[in-house]
Amino acid sequence: MSAQPDHASVTPYAPAPGAPAELLAQLRADRRAGTWVPAFEREWAAALEESRRTFSLGRLYAVVQEWQGRLASAPAVDAFVASGYDDSEFIEMAELRGRRR
């Protein structure tokens, strides 16, 4: 028999207690801080409010994990953009949706 209630989902990822503060410090040090810090703070505040309503830390964990991923992948994205790869052959999704109408 499990100690977990049937309705509770088990979160596979649990960040360290100081992870949000460390992440915020890293975001503030990044060149994208002007856009990333406010976006992180909005998502964190929304997740915190959800956590208060639901008594679940799942959304807070997800916000930390998503932003850690963004920060970790930023150098690869920068390198891709700097490579000058021509992606003009790709179709914009908005354009594709407009064609279906």
Short mmCIF file of N, CA, C and O in Angstrom, two decimals:
data_model
loop_
_atom_site.label_atom_id
_atom_site.label_comp_id
_atom_site.label_asym_id
_atom_site.label_seq_id
_atom_site.Cartn_x
_atom_site.Cartn_y
_atom_site.Cartn_z
N MET A 1 0.84 -1.17 0.00
CA MET A 1 0.00 0.00 0.00
C MET A 1 0.89 1.24 0.00
O MET A 1 1.87 1.31 0.73
N SER A 2 0.53 2.20 -0.80
CA SER A 2 1.33 3.41 -0.94
C SER A 2 0.95 4.44 0.12
O SER A 2 -0.20 4.55 0.53
N ALA A 3 1.94 5.21 0.55
CA ALA A 3 1.69 6.28 1.51
C ALA A 3 1.12 7.51 0.82
O ALA A 3 0.62 8.41 1.46
N GLN A 4 1.20 7.55 -0.50
CA GLN A 4 0.69 8.67 -1.28
C GLN A 4 -0.81 8.49 -1.51
O GLN A 4 -1.26 7.40 -1.83
N PRO A 5 -1.59 9.56 -1.39
CA PRO A 5 -3.00 9.46 -1.75
C PRO A 5 -3.13 9.18 -3.25
O PRO A 5 -2.24 9.52 -4.03
N ASP A 6 -4.21 8.56 -3.64
CA ASP A 6 -4.42 8.22 -5.04
C ASP A 6 -4.42 9.43 -5.95
O ASP A 6 -4.02 9.36 -7.10
N HIS A 7 -4.90 10.57 -5.48
CA HIS A 7 -5.05 11.74 -6.33
C HIS A 7 -3.78 12.60 -6.42
O HIS A 7 -3.71 13.49 -7.22
N ALA A 8 -2.78 12.34 -5.61
CA ALA A 8 -1.56 13.15 -5.62
C ALA A 8 -0.59 12.62 -6.66
O ALA A 8 -0.30 11.43 -6.72
N SER A 9 -0.10 13.52 -7.48
CA SER A 9 0.90 13.11 -8.46
C SER A 9 2.28 13.24 -7.85
O SER A 9 2.56 14.15 -7.09
N VAL A 10 3.14 12.31 -8.16
CA VAL A 10 4.50 12.32 -7.66
C VAL A 10 5.35 13.13 -8.62
O VAL A 10 5.37 12.86 -9.82
N THR A 11 6.01 14.14 -8.10
CA THR A 11 6.85 14.98 -8.93
C THR A 11 8.24 14.35 -9.01
O THR A 11 8.90 14.18 -7.99
N PRO A 12 8.70 14.02 -10.21
CA PRO A 12 9.98 13.35 -10.35
C PRO A 12 11.17 14.27 -10.08
O PRO A 12 12.26 13.82 -9.83
N TYR A 13 10.95 15.58 -10.15
CA TYR A 13 12.04 16.53 -10.00
C TYR A 13 11.75 17.44 -8.82
O TYR A 13 10.69 18.05 -8.75
N ALA A 14 12.67 17.53 -7.90
CA ALA A 14 12.53 18.45 -6.77
C ALA A 14 13.83 19.23 -6.65
O ALA A 14 14.87 18.68 -6.33
N PRO A 15 13.78 20.53 -6.96
CA PRO A 15 15.01 21.32 -6.89
C PRO A 15 15.47 21.52 -5.45
O PRO A 15 14.68 21.37 -4.51
N ALA A 16 16.72 21.88 -5.30
CA ALA A 16 17.25 22.19 -3.98
C ALA A 16 16.52 23.41 -3.43
O ALA A 16 16.02 24.23 -4.20
N PRO A 17 16.44 23.53 -2.12
CA PRO A 17 15.70 24.66 -1.54
C PRO A 17 16.17 26.03 -2.03
O PRO A 17 15.37 26.94 -2.18
N GLY A 18 17.44 26.20 -2.30
CA GLY A 18 17.96 27.49 -2.76
C GLY A 18 17.96 27.66 -4.26
O GLY A 18 18.40 28.69 -4.78
N ALA A 19 17.44 26.69 -5.00
CA ALA A 19 17.49 26.73 -6.47
C ALA A 19 16.80 27.95 -7.07
O ALA A 19 17.35 28.56 -7.99
N PRO A 20 15.62 28.34 -6.61
CA PRO A 20 14.99 29.53 -7.21
C PRO A 20 15.83 30.79 -7.06
O PRO A 20 15.96 31.57 -8.01
N ALA A 21 16.42 31.00 -5.89
CA ALA A 21 17.26 32.19 -5.67
C ALA A 21 18.52 32.14 -6.53
O ALA A 21 18.93 33.15 -7.11
N GLU A 22 19.14 30.96 -6.63
CA GLU A 22 20.33 30.81 -7.47
C GLU A 22 19.98 31.05 -8.93
O GLU A 22 20.73 31.71 -9.67
N LEU A 23 18.86 30.52 -9.35
CA LEU A 23 18.41 30.70 -10.73
C LEU A 23 18.16 32.17 -11.03
O LEU A 23 18.58 32.68 -12.07
N LEU A 24 17.50 32.86 -10.13
CA LEU A 24 17.23 34.28 -10.32
C LEU A 24 18.54 35.07 -10.41
O LEU A 24 18.66 35.97 -11.25
N ALA A 25 19.53 34.73 -9.62
CA ALA A 25 20.83 35.39 -9.69
C ALA A 25 21.49 35.15 -11.05
O ALA A 25 22.06 36.06 -11.65
N GLN A 26 21.38 33.92 -11.56
CA GLN A 26 21.94 33.61 -12.88
C GLN A 26 21.20 34.37 -13.97
O GLN A 26 21.82 34.87 -14.91
N LEU A 27 19.89 34.47 -13.86
CA LEU A 27 19.11 35.21 -14.85
C LEU A 27 19.48 36.68 -14.82
O LEU A 27 19.58 37.32 -15.88
N ARG A 28 19.68 37.23 -13.65
CA ARG A 28 20.06 38.65 -13.54
C ARG A 28 21.43 38.91 -14.14
O ARG A 28 21.70 40.01 -14.61
N ALA A 29 22.31 37.91 -14.13
CA ALA A 29 23.66 38.07 -14.68
C ALA A 29 23.70 37.86 -16.20
O ALA A 29 24.69 38.18 -16.84
N ASP A 30 22.64 37.33 -16.77
CA ASP A 30 22.59 37.04 -18.20
C ASP A 30 22.30 38.31 -19.00
O ASP A 30 21.66 39.23 -18.50
N ARG A 31 22.75 38.34 -20.23
CA ARG A 31 22.52 39.53 -21.07
C ARG A 31 21.04 39.72 -21.39
O ARG A 31 20.61 40.79 -21.78
N ARG A 32 20.24 38.70 -21.21
CA ARG A 32 18.80 38.78 -21.47
C ARG A 32 18.01 39.17 -20.23
O ARG A 32 16.79 39.06 -20.19
N ALA A 33 18.68 39.62 -19.19
CA ALA A 33 18.05 39.89 -17.90
C ALA A 33 16.85 40.82 -18.01
O ALA A 33 15.87 40.64 -17.30
N GLY A 34 16.91 41.78 -18.90
CA GLY A 34 15.82 42.74 -19.04
C GLY A 34 14.49 42.10 -19.37
O GLY A 34 13.43 42.60 -18.96
N THR A 35 14.51 41.01 -20.12
CA THR A 35 13.26 40.33 -20.47
C THR A 35 13.06 39.06 -19.64
O THR A 35 11.93 38.74 -19.27
N TRP A 36 14.15 38.37 -19.33
CA TRP A 36 14.02 37.10 -18.64
C TRP A 36 13.64 37.24 -17.18
O TRP A 36 12.83 36.47 -16.66
N VAL A 37 14.21 38.21 -16.47
CA VAL A 37 13.92 38.34 -15.04
C VAL A 37 12.44 38.66 -14.81
O VAL A 37 11.79 37.99 -14.00
N PRO A 38 11.87 39.65 -15.51
CA PRO A 38 10.43 39.89 -15.30
C PRO A 38 9.56 38.69 -15.67
O PRO A 38 8.57 38.39 -14.99
N ALA A 39 9.94 37.98 -16.73
CA ALA A 39 9.16 36.80 -17.14
C ALA A 39 9.23 35.71 -16.08
O ALA A 39 8.22 35.10 -15.73
N PHE A 40 10.43 35.47 -15.56
CA PHE A 40 10.58 34.47 -14.49
C PHE A 40 9.78 34.87 -13.27
O PHE A 40 9.07 34.05 -12.68
N GLU A 41 9.87 36.15 -12.89
CA GLU A 41 9.16 36.60 -11.69
C GLU A 41 7.65 36.48 -11.85
O GLU A 41 6.95 36.12 -10.90
N ARG A 42 7.12 36.74 -13.06
CA ARG A 42 5.68 36.57 -13.30
C ARG A 42 5.28 35.11 -13.17
O ARG A 42 4.29 34.76 -12.53
N GLU A 43 6.06 34.22 -13.82
CA GLU A 43 5.75 32.79 -13.77
C GLU A 43 5.88 32.26 -12.34
O GLU A 43 5.06 31.44 -11.90
N TRP A 44 6.90 32.72 -11.62
CA TRP A 44 7.10 32.27 -10.24
C TRP A 44 5.94 32.72 -9.36
O TRP A 44 5.42 31.94 -8.56
N ALA A 45 5.52 33.98 -9.51
CA ALA A 45 4.41 34.50 -8.71
C ALA A 45 3.12 33.72 -8.99
O ALA A 45 2.37 33.39 -8.06
N ALA A 46 2.86 33.42 -10.27
CA ALA A 46 1.66 32.65 -10.62
C ALA A 46 1.74 31.24 -10.04
O ALA A 46 0.75 30.71 -9.52
N ALA A 47 2.91 30.62 -10.12
CA ALA A 47 3.08 29.28 -9.58
C ALA A 47 2.96 29.28 -8.06
O ALA A 47 2.40 28.35 -7.47
N LEU A 48 3.46 30.32 -7.43
CA LEU A 48 3.36 30.43 -5.98
C LEU A 48 1.89 30.56 -5.55
O LEU A 48 1.45 29.92 -4.59
N GLU A 49 1.15 31.36 -6.28
CA GLU A 49 -0.28 31.51 -5.98
C GLU A 49 -1.02 30.18 -6.18
O GLU A 49 -1.85 29.78 -5.37
N GLU A 50 -0.69 29.48 -7.26
CA GLU A 50 -1.30 28.16 -7.50
C GLU A 50 -0.94 27.20 -6.38
O GLU A 50 -1.77 26.41 -5.91
N SER A 51 0.29 27.26 -5.93
CA SER A 51 0.75 26.40 -4.85
C SER A 51 -0.02 26.67 -3.56
O SER A 51 -0.38 25.74 -2.83
N ARG A 52 -0.30 27.92 -3.31
CA ARG A 52 -1.08 28.27 -2.12
C ARG A 52 -2.51 27.73 -2.19
O ARG A 52 -3.07 27.31 -1.20
N ARG A 53 -3.07 27.77 -3.40
CA ARG A 53 -4.44 27.27 -3.58
C ARG A 53 -4.52 25.76 -3.53
O ARG A 53 -5.48 25.19 -3.03
N THR A 54 -3.53 25.09 -4.12
CA THR A 54 -3.61 23.65 -4.31
C THR A 54 -2.81 22.83 -3.30
O THR A 54 -2.92 21.61 -3.27
N PHE A 55 -1.96 23.49 -2.52
CA PHE A 55 -1.07 22.81 -1.59
C PHE A 55 -0.13 21.85 -2.32
O PHE A 55 0.22 20.80 -1.81
N SER A 56 0.25 22.22 -3.54
CA SER A 56 1.15 21.39 -4.34
C SER A 56 2.35 22.23 -4.76
O SER A 56 2.20 23.40 -5.15
N LEU A 57 3.52 21.64 -4.72
CA LEU A 57 4.73 22.32 -5.15
C LEU A 57 5.07 22.02 -6.61
O LEU A 57 6.06 22.52 -7.14
N GLY A 58 4.26 21.23 -7.26
CA GLY A 58 4.55 20.79 -8.62
C GLY A 58 4.80 21.92 -9.61
O GLY A 58 5.75 21.88 -10.39
N ARG A 59 3.95 22.93 -9.61
CA ARG A 59 4.11 24.03 -10.56
C ARG A 59 5.36 24.85 -10.24
O ARG A 59 6.05 25.31 -11.14
N LEU A 60 5.67 25.04 -8.97
CA LEU A 60 6.90 25.74 -8.59
C LEU A 60 8.13 24.98 -9.10
O LEU A 60 9.05 25.57 -9.66
N TYR A 61 8.11 23.66 -8.92
CA TYR A 61 9.21 22.84 -9.42
C TYR A 61 9.33 22.96 -10.93
O TYR A 61 10.42 23.04 -11.49
N ALA A 62 8.19 22.95 -11.60
CA ALA A 62 8.19 23.03 -13.07
C ALA A 62 8.76 24.35 -13.55
O ALA A 62 9.52 24.39 -14.53
N VAL A 63 8.42 25.45 -12.89
CA VAL A 63 8.95 26.75 -13.29
C VAL A 63 10.47 26.77 -13.16
O VAL A 63 11.18 27.20 -14.07
N VAL A 64 10.98 26.26 -12.05
CA VAL A 64 12.43 26.21 -11.86
C VAL A 64 13.08 25.36 -12.94
O VAL A 64 14.06 25.75 -13.57
N GLN A 65 12.50 24.20 -13.20
CA GLN A 65 13.08 23.29 -14.19
C GLN A 65 13.05 23.90 -15.59
O GLN A 65 14.03 23.81 -16.33
N GLU A 66 11.96 24.54 -15.95
CA GLU A 66 11.85 25.15 -17.28
C GLU A 66 12.87 26.27 -17.46
O GLU A 66 13.53 26.36 -18.50
N TRP A 67 13.02 27.10 -16.44
CA TRP A 67 13.97 28.21 -16.55
C TRP A 67 15.42 27.73 -16.48
O TRP A 67 16.29 28.29 -17.13
N GLN A 68 15.69 26.68 -15.74
CA GLN A 68 17.03 26.10 -15.76
C GLN A 68 17.35 25.59 -17.16
O GLN A 68 18.47 25.76 -17.65
N GLY A 69 16.36 24.99 -17.81
CA GLY A 69 16.55 24.51 -19.18
C GLY A 69 16.79 25.64 -20.16
O GLY A 69 17.66 25.55 -21.03
N ARG A 70 16.02 26.72 -20.03
CA ARG A 70 16.23 27.88 -20.91
C ARG A 70 17.63 28.45 -20.74
O ARG A 70 18.30 28.76 -21.72
N LEU A 71 18.05 28.58 -19.50
CA LEU A 71 19.36 29.15 -19.22
C LEU A 71 20.46 28.24 -19.74
O LEU A 71 21.44 28.70 -20.32
N ALA A 72 20.29 26.94 -19.55
CA ALA A 72 21.30 25.98 -20.01
C ALA A 72 21.39 25.91 -21.53
O ALA A 72 22.46 25.70 -22.09
N SER A 73 20.26 26.10 -22.22
CA SER A 73 20.28 26.00 -23.68
C SER A 73 20.59 27.32 -24.37
O SER A 73 20.81 27.35 -25.58
N ALA A 74 20.65 28.41 -23.63
CA ALA A 74 20.90 29.72 -24.23
C ALA A 74 22.19 29.79 -25.05
O ALA A 74 22.18 30.33 -26.16
N PRO A 75 23.32 29.23 -24.58
CA PRO A 75 24.53 29.29 -25.41
C PRO A 75 24.38 28.56 -26.75
O PRO A 75 24.87 29.03 -27.78
N ALA A 76 23.67 27.45 -26.76
CA ALA A 76 23.46 26.72 -28.02
C ALA A 76 22.57 27.52 -28.96
O ALA A 76 22.81 27.55 -30.18
N VAL A 77 21.55 28.17 -28.42
CA VAL A 77 20.68 29.01 -29.24
C VAL A 77 21.46 30.18 -29.80
O VAL A 77 21.35 30.51 -30.99
N ASP A 78 22.29 30.81 -28.97
CA ASP A 78 23.12 31.92 -29.44
C ASP A 78 24.05 31.47 -30.56
O ASP A 78 24.22 32.18 -31.56
N ALA A 79 24.66 30.31 -30.40
CA ALA A 79 25.57 29.80 -31.43
C ALA A 79 24.82 29.51 -32.73
O ALA A 79 25.32 29.80 -33.82
N PHE A 80 23.62 28.98 -32.62
CA PHE A 80 22.81 28.70 -33.80
C PHE A 80 22.48 30.00 -34.54
O PHE A 80 22.63 30.10 -35.74
N VAL A 81 22.05 31.01 -33.79
CA VAL A 81 21.69 32.28 -34.41
C VAL A 81 22.92 32.93 -35.03
O VAL A 81 22.87 33.47 -36.14
N ALA A 82 24.05 32.85 -34.34
CA ALA A 82 25.29 33.46 -34.85
C ALA A 82 25.83 32.73 -36.07
O ALA A 82 26.58 33.31 -36.85
N SER A 83 25.44 31.48 -36.27
CA SER A 83 25.96 30.71 -37.39
C SER A 83 25.43 31.21 -38.72
O SER A 83 25.95 30.86 -39.78
N GLY A 84 24.38 32.02 -38.68
CA GLY A 84 23.82 32.56 -39.92
C GLY A 84 23.00 31.54 -40.69
O GLY A 84 22.75 31.71 -41.88
N TYR A 85 22.56 30.48 -40.03
CA TYR A 85 21.75 29.46 -40.69
C TYR A 85 20.52 30.10 -41.30
O TYR A 85 19.82 30.86 -40.66
N ASP A 86 20.29 29.81 -42.55
CA ASP A 86 19.15 30.38 -43.27
C ASP A 86 17.93 29.48 -43.08
O ASP A 86 17.88 28.38 -43.62
N ASP A 87 16.97 29.98 -42.35
CA ASP A 87 15.76 29.20 -42.13
C ASP A 87 14.58 29.81 -42.88
O ASP A 87 13.42 29.55 -42.55
N SER A 88 14.84 30.57 -43.92
CA SER A 88 13.77 31.25 -44.65
C SER A 88 12.89 30.28 -45.43
O SER A 88 11.81 30.66 -45.88
N GLU A 89 13.33 29.04 -45.60
CA GLU A 89 12.52 28.06 -46.32
C GLU A 89 11.35 27.56 -45.49
O GLU A 89 10.40 27.00 -46.01
N PHE A 90 11.42 27.74 -44.19
CA PHE A 90 10.38 27.23 -43.31
C PHE A 90 9.13 28.09 -43.39
O PHE A 90 9.20 29.29 -43.61
N ILE A 91 8.00 27.47 -43.20
CA ILE A 91 6.72 28.17 -43.27
C ILE A 91 6.32 28.58 -41.85
O ILE A 91 6.38 27.78 -40.92
N GLU A 92 5.91 29.82 -41.73
CA GLU A 92 5.41 30.29 -40.44
C GLU A 92 4.09 29.59 -40.14
O GLU A 92 3.24 29.44 -41.01
N MET A 93 3.89 29.18 -38.89
CA MET A 93 2.65 28.49 -38.51
C MET A 93 1.44 29.40 -38.71
O MET A 93 0.39 28.95 -39.14
N ALA A 94 1.59 30.69 -38.43
CA ALA A 94 0.47 31.62 -38.63
C ALA A 94 0.10 31.68 -40.10
O ALA A 94 -1.08 31.73 -40.46
N GLU A 95 1.11 31.65 -40.96
CA GLU A 95 0.84 31.65 -42.40
C GLU A 95 0.13 30.38 -42.82
O GLU A 95 -0.81 30.40 -43.60
N LEU A 96 0.57 29.26 -42.25
CA LEU A 96 -0.05 27.98 -42.58
C LEU A 96 -1.51 27.94 -42.10
O LEU A 96 -2.39 27.49 -42.82
N ARG A 97 -1.78 28.47 -40.92
CA ARG A 97 -3.14 28.51 -40.41
C ARG A 97 -4.03 29.38 -41.30
O ARG A 97 -5.18 29.08 -41.52
N GLY A 98 -3.47 30.47 -41.78
CA GLY A 98 -4.21 31.38 -42.66
C GLY A 98 -4.59 30.73 -43.96
O GLY A 98 -5.64 31.01 -44.54
N ARG A 99 -3.79 29.81 -44.47
CA ARG A 99 -4.08 29.12 -45.71
C ARG A 99 -5.24 28.14 -45.57
O ARG A 99 -5.91 27.83 -46.54
N ARG A 100 -5.44 27.60 -44.37
CA ARG A 100 -6.50 26.61 -44.15
C ARG A 100 -7.88 27.24 -44.14
O ARG A 100 -8.85 26.57 -44.31
N ARG A 101 -7.96 28.50 -43.87
CA ARG A 101 -9.27 29.15 -43.73
C ARG A 101 -9.94 29.36 -45.04
O ARG A 101 -9.70 29.35 -46.08
#
